[in-house]
Coordinates of C-alpha atoms in Angstrom, one line a residue:
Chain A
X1 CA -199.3 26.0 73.5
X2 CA -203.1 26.4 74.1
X3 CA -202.8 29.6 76.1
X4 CA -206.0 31.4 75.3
X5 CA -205.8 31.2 71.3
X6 CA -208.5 29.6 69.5
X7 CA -208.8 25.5 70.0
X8 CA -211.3 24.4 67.4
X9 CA -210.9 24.4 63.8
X10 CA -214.7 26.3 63.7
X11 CA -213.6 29.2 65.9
X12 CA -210.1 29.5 63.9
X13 CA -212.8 29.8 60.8
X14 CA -215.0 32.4 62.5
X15 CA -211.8 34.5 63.3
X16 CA -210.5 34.1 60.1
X17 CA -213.8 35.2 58.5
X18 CA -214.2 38.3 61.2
X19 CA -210.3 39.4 61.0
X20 CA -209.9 38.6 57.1
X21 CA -212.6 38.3 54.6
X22 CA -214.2 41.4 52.5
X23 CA -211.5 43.6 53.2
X24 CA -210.8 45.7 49.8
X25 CA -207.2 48.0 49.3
X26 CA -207.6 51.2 49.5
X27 CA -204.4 53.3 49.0
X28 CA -204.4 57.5 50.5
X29 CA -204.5 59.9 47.6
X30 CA -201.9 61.9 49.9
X31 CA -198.7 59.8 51.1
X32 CA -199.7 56.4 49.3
X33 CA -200.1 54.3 52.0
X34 CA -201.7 51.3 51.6
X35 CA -204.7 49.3 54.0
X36 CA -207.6 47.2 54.0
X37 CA -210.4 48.3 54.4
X38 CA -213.7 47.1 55.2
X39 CA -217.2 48.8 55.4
X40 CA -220.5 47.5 57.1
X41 CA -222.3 51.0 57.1
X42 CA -222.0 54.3 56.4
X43 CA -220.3 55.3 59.7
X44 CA -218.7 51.6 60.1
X45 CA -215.0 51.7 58.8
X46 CA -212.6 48.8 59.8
X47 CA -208.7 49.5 58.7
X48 CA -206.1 46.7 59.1
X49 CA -202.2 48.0 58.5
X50 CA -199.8 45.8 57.6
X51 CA -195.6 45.8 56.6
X52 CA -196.1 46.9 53.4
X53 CA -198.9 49.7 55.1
X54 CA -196.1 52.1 54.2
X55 CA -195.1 55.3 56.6
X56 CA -198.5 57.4 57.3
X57 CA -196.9 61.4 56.8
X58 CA -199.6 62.5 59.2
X59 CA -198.7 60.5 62.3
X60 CA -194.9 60.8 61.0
X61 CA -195.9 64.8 62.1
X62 CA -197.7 63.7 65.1
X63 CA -195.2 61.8 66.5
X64 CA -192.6 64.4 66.0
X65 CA -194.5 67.1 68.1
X66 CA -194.0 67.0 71.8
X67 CA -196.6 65.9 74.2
X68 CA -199.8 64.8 73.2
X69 CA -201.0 61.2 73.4
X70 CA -198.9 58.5 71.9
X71 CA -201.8 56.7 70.3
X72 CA -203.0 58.8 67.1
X73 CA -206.6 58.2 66.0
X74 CA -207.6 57.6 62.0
X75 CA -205.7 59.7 59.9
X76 CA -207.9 62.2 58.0
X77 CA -206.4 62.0 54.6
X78 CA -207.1 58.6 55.1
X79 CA -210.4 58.6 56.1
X80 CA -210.9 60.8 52.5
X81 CA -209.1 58.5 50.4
X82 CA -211.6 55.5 51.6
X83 CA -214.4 57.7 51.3
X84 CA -213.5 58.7 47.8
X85 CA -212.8 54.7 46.9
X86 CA -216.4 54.1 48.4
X87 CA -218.0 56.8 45.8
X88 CA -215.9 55.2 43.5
X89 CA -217.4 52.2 44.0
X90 CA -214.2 50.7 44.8
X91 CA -215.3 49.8 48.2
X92 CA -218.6 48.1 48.9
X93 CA -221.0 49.0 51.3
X94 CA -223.2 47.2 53.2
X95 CA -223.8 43.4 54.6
X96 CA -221.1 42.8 57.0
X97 CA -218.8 39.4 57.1
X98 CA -222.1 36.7 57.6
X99 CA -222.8 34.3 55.0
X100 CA -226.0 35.6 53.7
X101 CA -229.1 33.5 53.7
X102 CA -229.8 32.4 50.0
X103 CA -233.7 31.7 48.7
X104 CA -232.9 27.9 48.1
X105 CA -230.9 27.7 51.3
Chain B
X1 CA -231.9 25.0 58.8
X2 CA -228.9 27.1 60.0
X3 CA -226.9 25.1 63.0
X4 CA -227.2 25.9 66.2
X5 CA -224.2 27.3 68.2
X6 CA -222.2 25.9 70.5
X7 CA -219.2 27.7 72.8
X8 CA -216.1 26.8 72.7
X9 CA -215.0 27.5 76.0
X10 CA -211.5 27.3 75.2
X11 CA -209.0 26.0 78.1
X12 CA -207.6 27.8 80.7
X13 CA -204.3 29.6 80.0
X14 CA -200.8 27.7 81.1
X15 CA -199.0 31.1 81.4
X16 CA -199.5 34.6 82.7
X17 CA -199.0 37.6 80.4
X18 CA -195.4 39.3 79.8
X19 CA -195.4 42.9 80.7
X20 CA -195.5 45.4 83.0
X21 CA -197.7 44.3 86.2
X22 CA -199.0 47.0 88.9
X23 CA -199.2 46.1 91.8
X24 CA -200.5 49.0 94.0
X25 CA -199.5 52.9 95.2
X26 CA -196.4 53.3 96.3
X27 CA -197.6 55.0 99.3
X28 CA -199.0 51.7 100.8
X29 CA -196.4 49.8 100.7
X30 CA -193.6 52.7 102.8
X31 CA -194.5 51.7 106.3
X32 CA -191.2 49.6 107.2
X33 CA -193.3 46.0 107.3
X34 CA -193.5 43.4 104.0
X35 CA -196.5 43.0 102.3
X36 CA -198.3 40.2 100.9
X37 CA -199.3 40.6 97.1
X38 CA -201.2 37.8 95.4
X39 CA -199.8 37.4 91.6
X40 CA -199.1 34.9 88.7
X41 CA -200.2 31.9 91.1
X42 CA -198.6 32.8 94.1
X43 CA -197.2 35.1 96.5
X44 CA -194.9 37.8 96.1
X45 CA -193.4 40.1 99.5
X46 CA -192.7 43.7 98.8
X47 CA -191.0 46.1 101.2
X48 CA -189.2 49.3 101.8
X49 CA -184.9 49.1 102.2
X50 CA -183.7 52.2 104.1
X51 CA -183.5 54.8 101.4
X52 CA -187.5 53.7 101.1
X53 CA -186.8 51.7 97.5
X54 CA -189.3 49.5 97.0
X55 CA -188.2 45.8 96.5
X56 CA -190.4 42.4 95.5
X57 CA -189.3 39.1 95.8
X58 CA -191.3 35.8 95.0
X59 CA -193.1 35.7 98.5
X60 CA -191.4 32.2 99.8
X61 CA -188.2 31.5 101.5
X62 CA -185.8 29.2 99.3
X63 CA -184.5 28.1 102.3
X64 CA -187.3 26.0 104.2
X65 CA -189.9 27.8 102.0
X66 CA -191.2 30.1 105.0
X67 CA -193.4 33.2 104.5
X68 CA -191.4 36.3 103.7
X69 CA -194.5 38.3 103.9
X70 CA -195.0 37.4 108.1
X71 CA -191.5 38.1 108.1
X72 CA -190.0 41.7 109.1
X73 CA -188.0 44.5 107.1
X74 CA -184.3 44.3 108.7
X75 CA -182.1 47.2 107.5
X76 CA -182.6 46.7 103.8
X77 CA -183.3 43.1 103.9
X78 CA -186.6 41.1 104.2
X79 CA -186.1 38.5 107.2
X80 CA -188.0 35.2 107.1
X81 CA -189.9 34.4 110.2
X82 CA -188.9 30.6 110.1
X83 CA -185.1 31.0 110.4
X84 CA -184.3 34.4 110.1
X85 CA -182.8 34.4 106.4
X86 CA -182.3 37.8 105.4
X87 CA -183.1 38.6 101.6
X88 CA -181.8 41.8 99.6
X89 CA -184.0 43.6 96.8
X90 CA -181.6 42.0 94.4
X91 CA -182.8 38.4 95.4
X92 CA -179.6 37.2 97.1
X93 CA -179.7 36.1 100.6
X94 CA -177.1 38.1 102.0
X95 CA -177.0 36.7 106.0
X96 CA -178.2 33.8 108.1
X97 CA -177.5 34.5 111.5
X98 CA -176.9 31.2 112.5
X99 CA -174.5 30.2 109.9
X100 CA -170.4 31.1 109.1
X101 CA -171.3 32.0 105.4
X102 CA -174.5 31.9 103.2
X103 CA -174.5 29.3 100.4
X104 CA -173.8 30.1 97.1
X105 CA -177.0 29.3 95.1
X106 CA -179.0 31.4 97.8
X107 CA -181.0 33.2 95.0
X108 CA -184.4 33.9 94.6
X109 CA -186.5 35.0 91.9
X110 CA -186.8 38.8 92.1
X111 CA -189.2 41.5 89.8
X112 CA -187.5 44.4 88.3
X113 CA -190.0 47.2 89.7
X114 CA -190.3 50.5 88.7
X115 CA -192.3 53.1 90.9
X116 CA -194.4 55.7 88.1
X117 CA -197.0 58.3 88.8
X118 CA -197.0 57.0 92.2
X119 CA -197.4 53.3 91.6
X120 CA -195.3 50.1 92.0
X121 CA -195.2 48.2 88.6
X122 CA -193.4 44.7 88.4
X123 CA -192.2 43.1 85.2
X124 CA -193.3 40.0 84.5
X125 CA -192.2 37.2 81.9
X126 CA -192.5 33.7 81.6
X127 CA -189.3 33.6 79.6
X128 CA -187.2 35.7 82.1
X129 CA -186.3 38.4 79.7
X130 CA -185.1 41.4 81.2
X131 CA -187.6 44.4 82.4
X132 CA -188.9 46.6 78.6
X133 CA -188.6 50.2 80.0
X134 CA -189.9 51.1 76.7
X135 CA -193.1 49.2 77.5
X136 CA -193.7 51.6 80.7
X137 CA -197.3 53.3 81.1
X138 CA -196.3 57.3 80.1
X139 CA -195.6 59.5 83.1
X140 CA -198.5 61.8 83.8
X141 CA -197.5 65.2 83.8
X142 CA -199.0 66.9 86.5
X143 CA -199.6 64.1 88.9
X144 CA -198.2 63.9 92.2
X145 CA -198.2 67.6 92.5
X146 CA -201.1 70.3 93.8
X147 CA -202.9 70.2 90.4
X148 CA -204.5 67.1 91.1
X149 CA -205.8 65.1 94.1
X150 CA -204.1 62.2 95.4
X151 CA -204.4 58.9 93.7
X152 CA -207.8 56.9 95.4
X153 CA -207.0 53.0 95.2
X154 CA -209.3 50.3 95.3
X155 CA -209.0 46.5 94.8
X156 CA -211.7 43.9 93.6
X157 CA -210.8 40.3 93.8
X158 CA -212.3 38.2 90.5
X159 CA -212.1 34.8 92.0
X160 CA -213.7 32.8 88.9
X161 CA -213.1 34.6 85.7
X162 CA -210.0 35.0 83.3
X163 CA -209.0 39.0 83.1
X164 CA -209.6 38.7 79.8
X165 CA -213.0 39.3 80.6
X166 CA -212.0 42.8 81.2
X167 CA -209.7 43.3 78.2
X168 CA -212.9 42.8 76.1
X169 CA -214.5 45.9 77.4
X170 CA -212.0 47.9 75.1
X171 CA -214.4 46.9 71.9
X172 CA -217.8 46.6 74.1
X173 CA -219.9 49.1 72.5
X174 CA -223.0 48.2 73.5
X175 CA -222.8 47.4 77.6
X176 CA -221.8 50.8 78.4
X177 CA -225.9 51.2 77.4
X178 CA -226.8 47.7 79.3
X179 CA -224.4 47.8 81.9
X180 CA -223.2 50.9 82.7
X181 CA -226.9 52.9 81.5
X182 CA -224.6 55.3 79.3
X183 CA -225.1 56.1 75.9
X184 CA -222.1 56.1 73.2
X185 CA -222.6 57.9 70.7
X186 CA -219.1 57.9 68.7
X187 CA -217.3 54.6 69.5
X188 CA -213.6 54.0 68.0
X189 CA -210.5 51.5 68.2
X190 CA -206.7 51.6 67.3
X191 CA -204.9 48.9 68.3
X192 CA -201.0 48.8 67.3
X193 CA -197.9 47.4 68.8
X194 CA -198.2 47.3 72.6
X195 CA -201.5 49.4 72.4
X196 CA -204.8 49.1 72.2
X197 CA -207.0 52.2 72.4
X198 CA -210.5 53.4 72.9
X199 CA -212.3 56.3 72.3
X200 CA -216.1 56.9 73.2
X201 CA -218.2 59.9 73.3
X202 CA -221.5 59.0 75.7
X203 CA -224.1 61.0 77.5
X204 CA -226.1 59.9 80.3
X205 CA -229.2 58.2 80.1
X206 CA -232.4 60.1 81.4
X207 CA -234.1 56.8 82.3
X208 CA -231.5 56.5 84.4
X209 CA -231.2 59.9 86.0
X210 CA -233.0 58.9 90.0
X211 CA -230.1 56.4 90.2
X212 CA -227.3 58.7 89.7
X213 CA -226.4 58.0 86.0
X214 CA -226.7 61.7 85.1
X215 CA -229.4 62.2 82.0
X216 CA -228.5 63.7 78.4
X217 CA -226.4 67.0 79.6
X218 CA -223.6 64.8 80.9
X219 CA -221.4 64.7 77.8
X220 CA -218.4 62.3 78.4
X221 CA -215.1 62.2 76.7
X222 CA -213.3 59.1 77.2
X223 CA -210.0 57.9 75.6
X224 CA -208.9 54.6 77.4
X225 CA -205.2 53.1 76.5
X226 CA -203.9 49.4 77.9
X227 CA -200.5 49.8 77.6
X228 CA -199.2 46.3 77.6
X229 CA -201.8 43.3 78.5
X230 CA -202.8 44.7 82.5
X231 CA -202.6 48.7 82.4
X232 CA -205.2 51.3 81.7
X233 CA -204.9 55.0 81.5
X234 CA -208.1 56.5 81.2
X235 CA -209.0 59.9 80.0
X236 CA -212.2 61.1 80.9
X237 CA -213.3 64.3 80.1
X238 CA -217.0 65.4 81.5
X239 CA -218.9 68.5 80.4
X240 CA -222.4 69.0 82.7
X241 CA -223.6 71.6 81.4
X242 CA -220.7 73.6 81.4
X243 CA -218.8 72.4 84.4
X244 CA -215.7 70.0 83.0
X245 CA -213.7 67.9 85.3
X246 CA -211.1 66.2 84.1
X247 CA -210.2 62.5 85.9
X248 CA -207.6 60.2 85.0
X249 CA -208.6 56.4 85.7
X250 CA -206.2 53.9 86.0
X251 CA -207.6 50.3 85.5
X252 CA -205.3 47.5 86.1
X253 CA -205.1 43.8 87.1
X254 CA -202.9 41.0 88.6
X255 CA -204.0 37.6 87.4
X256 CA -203.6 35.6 90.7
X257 CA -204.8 32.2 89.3
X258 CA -205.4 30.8 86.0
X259 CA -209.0 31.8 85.9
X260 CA -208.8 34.7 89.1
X261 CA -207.3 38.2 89.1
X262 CA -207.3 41.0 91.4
X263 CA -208.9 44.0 89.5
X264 CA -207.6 47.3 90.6
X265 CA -208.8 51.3 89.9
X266 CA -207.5 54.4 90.9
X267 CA -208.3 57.9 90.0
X268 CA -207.0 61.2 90.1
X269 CA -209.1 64.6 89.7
X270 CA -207.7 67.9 88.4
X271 CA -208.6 70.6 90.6
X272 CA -211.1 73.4 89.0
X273 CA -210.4 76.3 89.4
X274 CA -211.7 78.0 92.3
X275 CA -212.6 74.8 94.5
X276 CA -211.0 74.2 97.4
X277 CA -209.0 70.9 98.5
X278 CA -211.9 69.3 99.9
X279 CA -214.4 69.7 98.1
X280 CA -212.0 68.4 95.3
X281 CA -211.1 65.6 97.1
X282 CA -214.7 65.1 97.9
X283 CA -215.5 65.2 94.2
X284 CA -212.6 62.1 93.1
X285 CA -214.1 60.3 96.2
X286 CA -217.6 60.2 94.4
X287 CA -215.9 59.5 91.0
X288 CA -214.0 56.4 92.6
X289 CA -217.6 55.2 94.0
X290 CA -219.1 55.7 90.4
X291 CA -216.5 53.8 88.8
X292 CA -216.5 51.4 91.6
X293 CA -220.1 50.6 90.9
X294 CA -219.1 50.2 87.6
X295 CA -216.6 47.9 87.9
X296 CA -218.9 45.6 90.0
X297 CA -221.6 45.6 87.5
X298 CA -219.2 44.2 85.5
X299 CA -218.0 41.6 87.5
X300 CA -221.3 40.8 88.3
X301 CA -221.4 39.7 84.5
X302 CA -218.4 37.8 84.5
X303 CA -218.9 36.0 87.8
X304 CA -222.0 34.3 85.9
X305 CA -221.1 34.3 81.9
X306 CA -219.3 31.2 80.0
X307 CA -216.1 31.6 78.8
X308 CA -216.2 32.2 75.0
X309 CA -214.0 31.6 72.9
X310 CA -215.7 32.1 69.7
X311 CA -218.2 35.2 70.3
X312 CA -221.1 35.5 67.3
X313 CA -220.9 39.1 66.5
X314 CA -223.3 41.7 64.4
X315 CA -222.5 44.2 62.6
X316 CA -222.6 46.6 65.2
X317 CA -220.2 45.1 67.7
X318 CA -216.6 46.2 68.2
X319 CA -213.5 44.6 66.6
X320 CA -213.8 41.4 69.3
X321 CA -211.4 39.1 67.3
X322 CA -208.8 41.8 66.4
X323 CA -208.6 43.0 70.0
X324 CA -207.9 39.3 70.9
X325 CA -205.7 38.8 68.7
X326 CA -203.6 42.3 69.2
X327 CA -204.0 40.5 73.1
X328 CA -202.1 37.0 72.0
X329 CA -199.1 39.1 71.8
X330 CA -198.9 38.9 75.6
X331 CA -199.0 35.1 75.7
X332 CA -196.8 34.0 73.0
X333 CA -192.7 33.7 73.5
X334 CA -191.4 37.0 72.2
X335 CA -189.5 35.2 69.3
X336 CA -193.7 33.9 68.4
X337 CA -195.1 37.1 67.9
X338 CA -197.0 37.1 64.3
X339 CA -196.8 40.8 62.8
X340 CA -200.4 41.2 62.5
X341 CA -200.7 40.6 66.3
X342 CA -198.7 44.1 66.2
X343 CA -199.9 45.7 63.5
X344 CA -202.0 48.7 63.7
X345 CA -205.4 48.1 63.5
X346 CA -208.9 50.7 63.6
X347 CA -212.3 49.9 64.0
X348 CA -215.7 52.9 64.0
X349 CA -218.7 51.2 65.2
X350 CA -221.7 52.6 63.7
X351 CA -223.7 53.9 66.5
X352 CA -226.2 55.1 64.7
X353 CA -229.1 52.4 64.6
X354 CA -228.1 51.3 68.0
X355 CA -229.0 55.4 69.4
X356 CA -232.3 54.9 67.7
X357 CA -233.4 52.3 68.8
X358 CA -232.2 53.0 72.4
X359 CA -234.1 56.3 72.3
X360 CA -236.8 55.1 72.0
X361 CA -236.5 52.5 74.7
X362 CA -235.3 55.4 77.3
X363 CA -238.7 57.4 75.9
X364 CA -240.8 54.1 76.5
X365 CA -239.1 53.8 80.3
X366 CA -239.5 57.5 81.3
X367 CA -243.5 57.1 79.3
X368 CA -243.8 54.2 81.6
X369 CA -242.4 55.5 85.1
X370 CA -244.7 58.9 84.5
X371 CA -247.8 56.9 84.3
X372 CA -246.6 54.7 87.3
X373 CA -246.1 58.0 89.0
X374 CA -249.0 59.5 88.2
X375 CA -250.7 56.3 89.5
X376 CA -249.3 56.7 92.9
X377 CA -250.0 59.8 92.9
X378 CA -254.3 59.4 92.5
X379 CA -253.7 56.4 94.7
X380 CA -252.0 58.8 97.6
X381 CA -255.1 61.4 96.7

């Protein structure tokens, strides 16, 4: 079954550590969806979905217009709701997903 | 003491991706002969029946394994130059000349094709499912009539490198500065289900301006879309100070080996307003050697890297894992598919130390070549 996944138990632990680890729930003040969320940064946002995400009521609206694109970029209302959980503190800032360096390390 | 790294390399893939596979413009492949295509670890022949439907069949005879490809067209059969064995687009033999009936079990393996925006795509699955016409790249409205150019095509053969290489360029924010001397400024990813999406804002790099990279009033808008594991649409938008053209890329691949693929581009220009046909044609000719050189400087890179299976990221790199894993998807039985292979997924990269940083290397470079200049010029006086 080794295609192209991971083949050592390190690199299954760095994948689990860059895919899975500080990631904080933030639900949208609008339609109640629900993510993870993760921020390095200011300007650094990562969002995973999942089943239980819920139905986003801005894409269901993109999706129902004709043309356009079929991929939809981050939903605004979204993008509020996280900033509002990172003012309230909800969501951490800063030092991404490496173990940080400790003084009697 | 922190550890030093090591790669894991990983091991070369056993299988080729399930999904839609193109193979080339249609237009190439119309001229009454069979034609060779290299794919999946072997050879596949694709021809033109009478009513010009395009047709491809695994490339040898299953008679005494001859070469369909050197074969000829027949009516709407492929004939094998060893014994004559003529094949039908449905992957029956349906005569030998020779013989009073054709056996029974004369079946070959056939592609479902499907001809789109002017190109042949093939489906392809290790587990034989039957062709996902819900998986199809979108038709482009517009193409294939006066409103844009013709499709250019080009073909770049990757003889040591696994096209995942290439797949990785959807999260790369940082080589479009070192490789391709452009500068993003806004870099973002969605992957969900089948997709996986990037958009990136860049301008040119001044440093780079004598060699044809454009300088800061080339504002580019790019959003970039694999649709299944091997197909690329490309939208690029470009403002130059006030003059937008509007090109859609397509970037594809074949795998051919387990560690080769061809890589493929193709680009289509719509026509400003007020330009005449060549000087529009003349314009996507130019794009297609831009991108071309592009392409290269990439496979320049993967010609000469290590496999990696395990990348060490910073904080400033794209969502390599997550696109790798949204990538599995492709090489797992369909029944093997874990939901957050599928699930949607969106990434910003902060741009914002990387831009400083780079500005002042491009103000150190154009600083340096000045004085260099200036130097050639006292020694010329």
């Amino acid at each position: 079954m080794a295609y192209i996944v991971p083949s050592s138990p390190e690199t299954l632990a760095d994948r689990e550590l860059y895919t899975r680890s500080r990631l904080v729930e933030v639900a949208c003040l609008d339609c109640l969806v629900r993510v993870k969320v993760r921020k390095n940064s200011d300007h650094h946002t990562s969002i995973q979905w999942n089943q239980e995400a819920g139905d986003c009521a801005t894409f269901a609206e993109l999706s129902r217009r004709e043309g356009g694109r079929p991929v939809h970029q981050a939903c605004p209302r979204l993008l509020a709701s996280i900033e509002a959980a990172v003012r309230e503190g909800v969501v951490p800032i800063g030092a991404g997903v490496d173990p940080i360096e400790t003084s009697d390390g | 003491m922190t550890e030093t790294r090591t790669l894991d390399t990983g091991s070369v893939p056993e299988r080729f991706a399930r999904g839609w596979h193109c193979l080339g413009l249609e237009r190439d492949f119309t001229d009454g002969k069979p034609h060779a295509v290299q794919a999946f670890g072997g050879k596949l022949v694709v021809w033109a029946d009478s009513q010009g439907e395009l047709h491809v069949l695994d490339g040898y005879c299953r008679h005494m394994g001859g070469d369909l490809t050197q074969g000829t067209v027949k009516g709407d059969e492929v004939a094998c130059p060893f014994h004559d064995w003529r094949w039908g687009g449905d992957g029956k033999c349906k005569a030998i000349p020779y013989a009073r009936r054709v056996p029974l079990r004369a079946r070959t393996h056939r592609y479902e094709s499907v001809v789109r925006n002017g190109q042949l795509l093939i489906w392809h699955d290790p587990e034989g499912s039957e062709a996902d016409l819900e998986a199809l790249p979108p038709v482009l409205e517009g193409v294939g009539t006066d409103k844009y150019t013709e499709w250019t095509w080009n073909v770049i053969p990757v003889e040591n490198a696994h096209c995942r290489e290439i797949i990785d360029n959807v999260v790369d924010m940082a080589h479009f500065f070192y490789i391709h001397f452009a500068f993003p400024t806004n870099f973002r990813n969605v992957f969900e289900g089948d997709k996986a999406t990037q958009f990136m804002e860049s301008t040119g790099r001044p440093d780079m301006k004598a060699q044809g990279y454009g300088d800061e009033d080339l504002i580019l808008k790019s959003e970039a879309t694999y649709y299944g594991p091997s197909y690329m649409i490309n939208w690029l938008d470009t403002d130059y100070k006030g003059f937008l053209t509007k090109v859609i890329l397509i970037n594809c691949h074949v795998p051919t080996g387990p560690n080769s693929f061809n890589l493929q581009y193709g680009l289509v220009v719509e026509k400003p307003e007020g330009v005449d046909e060549e000087t529009a044609d003349y314009i996507g000719r130019r794009y297609a050697e831009m991108f071309g050189e592009g392409f290269m400087q990439d496979v320049n890179i993967w010609l000469n890297k290590a496999p990696v299976q395990n990348p060490l990221l910073c904080e400033e790199d794209g969502p390599v894992y997550q696109l790798r894993r949204w990538y599995e998807q492709f090489y797992v039985d369909k029944a093997d598919i874990e939901p957050e292979m599928v699930e949607r997924f969106e990434f910003e990269v902060d741009t914002t130390k990387a831009n400083e940083n780079w500005r002042a290397e491009v103000a150190e470079n154009l600083a340096r070549k000045e004085a260099e200049d200036r130097e050639a010029e006292k020694a010329k006086a």
